[in-house]
């Protein structure tokens, strides 16, 4: 039986990657939120990854609001490494970055039962999506794709 050539943009590959990446993303998100909550001394209620109101997602307020904002920012680096190690595709990196942000937006509305109206949340998500997309694509390109190119200077 011949082995079929599997491409990173095949639907089964994308679904498998999403099934692996999203649970790891939110597990890491909860771990980071819990650690930051303990460091700052704020209570941890389990909704930190999804909070978006002005009094719960605002770094200038400190406490729990700082934890929710800083957790989101730190998760950009975790998501970059997840895309690098699991997705392994420079061409698909931005797709996964936008999917992370879109799914997180939907889950935030479901968990909080409200639409995000906090401008800080929107700016953080917009810039975060751009940074995640850029970092993921660059890490896949420079750390994986460029490594396989052999340059002969003879």
Tab-separated table of C-alpha atoms in Angstrom:
chain	number	residue	atom	x	y	z
A	1	UNK	CA	0.000	0.000	0.000
A	2	UNK	CA	1.444	3.377	-1.034
A	3	UNK	CA	1.887	6.130	1.513
A	4	UNK	CA	-0.121	9.225	0.642
A	5	UNK	CA	1.757	12.533	0.533
A	6	UNK	CA	0.340	14.580	3.420
A	7	UNK	CA	0.475	18.377	3.150
A	8	UNK	CA	0.172	20.827	6.072
A	9	UNK	CA	-2.943	22.400	4.529
A	10	UNK	CA	-4.886	19.119	4.310
A	11	UNK	CA	-8.068	19.280	6.394
A	12	UNK	CA	-7.279	16.192	8.522
A	13	UNK	CA	-3.851	17.626	9.350
A	14	UNK	CA	-5.338	20.992	10.333
A	15	UNK	CA	-8.014	19.364	12.511
A	16	UNK	CA	-5.437	17.133	14.208
A	17	UNK	CA	-3.166	20.090	14.890
A	18	UNK	CA	-6.041	22.158	16.288
A	19	UNK	CA	-7.123	19.240	18.479
A	20	UNK	CA	-3.620	19.118	19.959
A	21	UNK	CA	-2.820	22.829	20.066
A	22	UNK	CA	-5.968	24.259	21.677
A	23	UNK	CA	-6.008	22.097	24.821
A	24	UNK	CA	-2.278	22.728	25.328
A	25	UNK	CA	-2.828	26.454	24.789
A	26	UNK	CA	-5.537	26.733	27.437
A	27	UNK	CA	-3.750	24.444	29.891
A	28	UNK	CA	-0.694	26.699	29.633
A	29	UNK	CA	-2.948	29.770	29.861
A	30	UNK	CA	-4.459	28.540	33.145
A	31	UNK	CA	-1.046	27.624	34.548
A	32	UNK	CA	0.365	31.065	33.736
A	33	UNK	CA	-2.744	32.802	35.124
A	34	UNK	CA	-2.543	30.739	38.310
A	35	UNK	CA	1.146	31.445	38.836
A	36	UNK	CA	0.712	35.166	38.190
A	37	UNK	CA	-2.307	35.268	40.513
A	38	UNK	CA	-0.209	33.704	43.261
A	39	UNK	CA	2.662	36.139	42.643
A	40	UNK	CA	0.407	39.197	42.647
A	41	UNK	CA	-1.728	37.886	45.510
A	42	UNK	CA	-5.056	38.107	43.687
A	43	UNK	CA	-7.812	35.519	43.783
A	44	UNK	CA	-7.988	32.990	40.965
A	45	UNK	CA	-11.548	32.292	39.811
A	46	UNK	CA	-10.854	30.399	36.570
A	47	UNK	CA	-12.205	33.052	34.206
A	48	UNK	CA	-8.922	34.961	33.890
A	49	UNK	CA	-8.160	33.846	30.308
A	50	UNK	CA	-11.534	35.105	29.131
A	51	UNK	CA	-12.008	38.361	31.043
A	52	UNK	CA	-12.238	41.489	28.928
A	53	UNK	CA	-14.028	44.185	30.933
A	54	UNK	CA	-12.221	47.422	31.807
A	55	UNK	CA	-11.969	46.524	35.509
A	56	UNK	CA	-10.654	42.995	34.861
A	57	UNK	CA	-8.302	43.518	31.862
A	58	UNK	CA	-6.286	46.650	32.515
A	59	UNK	CA	-2.585	46.578	33.394
A	60	UNK	CA	-2.715	49.995	35.056
A	61	UNK	CA	-5.134	48.765	37.739
A	62	UNK	CA	-2.749	46.117	39.070
A	63	UNK	CA	-3.922	42.999	40.897
A	64	UNK	CA	-6.263	40.670	39.029
A	65	UNK	CA	-6.626	43.070	36.066
A	66	UNK	CA	-2.850	43.022	35.598
A	67	UNK	CA	-2.814	39.217	35.839
A	68	UNK	CA	-5.399	38.814	33.056
A	69	UNK	CA	-3.577	41.247	30.764
A	70	UNK	CA	-0.087	39.883	31.460
A	71	UNK	CA	-1.288	36.292	31.045
A	72	UNK	CA	-2.569	37.153	27.581
A	73	UNK	CA	0.703	38.823	26.601
A	74	UNK	CA	2.819	35.910	27.889
A	75	UNK	CA	0.614	33.441	26.040
A	76	UNK	CA	1.782	34.969	22.765
A	77	UNK	CA	5.170	33.341	23.350
A	78	UNK	CA	3.620	30.018	24.358
A	79	UNK	CA	1.399	30.059	21.273
A	80	UNK	CA	4.435	30.827	19.099
A	81	UNK	CA	6.218	27.765	20.441
A	82	UNK	CA	3.090	25.616	19.976
A	83	UNK	CA	2.861	26.669	16.342
A	84	UNK	CA	6.586	26.038	15.876
A	85	UNK	CA	6.642	22.575	17.475
A	86	UNK	CA	3.222	21.207	16.512
A	87	UNK	CA	2.079	22.957	13.338
A	88	UNK	CA	5.560	23.060	11.757
A	89	UNK	CA	4.464	25.058	8.729
A	90	UNK	CA	5.625	28.522	7.782
A	91	UNK	CA	2.812	28.889	5.256
A	92	UNK	CA	0.128	27.979	7.821
A	93	UNK	CA	1.563	29.876	10.819
A	94	UNK	CA	-0.519	33.025	10.327
A	95	UNK	CA	-3.666	30.920	9.801
A	96	UNK	CA	-3.204	29.296	13.191
A	97	UNK	CA	-2.416	32.663	14.823
A	98	UNK	CA	-5.642	34.189	13.516
A	99	UNK	CA	-7.550	31.038	14.490
A	100	UNK	CA	-6.176	31.309	18.049
A	101	UNK	CA	-7.414	34.874	18.296
A	102	UNK	CA	-10.803	34.216	16.708
A	103	UNK	CA	-11.547	31.172	18.874
A	104	UNK	CA	-10.373	33.060	21.955
A	105	UNK	CA	-12.687	35.953	21.036
A	106	UNK	CA	-15.668	33.588	20.703
A	107	UNK	CA	-14.835	31.733	23.942
A	108	UNK	CA	-14.420	35.048	25.775
A	109	UNK	CA	-17.919	36.083	24.742
A	110	UNK	CA	-19.377	32.690	25.713
A	111	UNK	CA	-17.689	32.532	29.129
A	112	UNK	CA	-18.408	36.143	30.120
A	113	UNK	CA	-21.760	36.328	28.318
A	114	UNK	CA	-20.862	39.765	26.967
A	115	UNK	CA	-19.275	41.416	23.958
A	116	UNK	CA	-15.807	42.919	24.595
A	117	UNK	CA	-16.070	46.717	24.698
A	118	UNK	CA	-12.755	47.381	26.460
A	119	UNK	CA	-10.426	49.239	24.096
A	120	UNK	CA	-7.380	47.869	25.937
A	121	UNK	CA	-8.573	44.323	25.231
A	122	UNK	CA	-9.111	45.084	21.531
A	123	UNK	CA	-5.720	46.762	21.111
A	124	UNK	CA	-4.002	43.907	22.970
A	125	UNK	CA	-5.762	41.256	20.888
A	126	UNK	CA	-5.117	43.101	17.606
A	127	UNK	CA	-1.441	43.714	18.282
A	128	UNK	CA	-1.117	40.268	19.857
A	129	UNK	CA	-2.533	38.571	16.768
A	130	UNK	CA	-0.127	40.493	14.543
A	131	UNK	CA	2.840	39.685	16.813
A	132	UNK	CA	1.855	36.027	17.156
A	133	UNK	CA	1.489	35.702	13.414
A	134	UNK	CA	4.848	37.369	12.794
A	135	UNK	CA	6.740	35.508	15.523
A	136	UNK	CA	5.289	32.131	14.527
A	137	UNK	CA	6.012	32.618	10.851
A	138	UNK	CA	9.534	33.908	11.477
A	139	UNK	CA	10.369	31.139	13.929
A	140	UNK	CA	9.173	28.459	11.520
A	141	UNK	CA	10.983	30.093	8.622
A	142	UNK	CA	14.319	30.891	10.232
A	143	UNK	CA	14.575	28.037	12.731
A	144	UNK	CA	13.160	25.252	10.566
A	145	UNK	CA	12.990	26.081	6.855
A	146	UNK	CA	16.301	27.903	6.564
A	147	UNK	CA	18.108	25.207	8.527
A	148	UNK	CA	17.462	22.674	5.765
A	149	UNK	CA	19.125	24.838	3.099
A	150	UNK	CA	22.730	23.822	2.511
A	151	UNK	CA	25.045	26.565	1.372
A	152	UNK	CA	28.250	25.485	-0.279
A	153	UNK	CA	30.892	28.215	-0.353
A	154	UNK	CA	33.538	26.248	-2.219
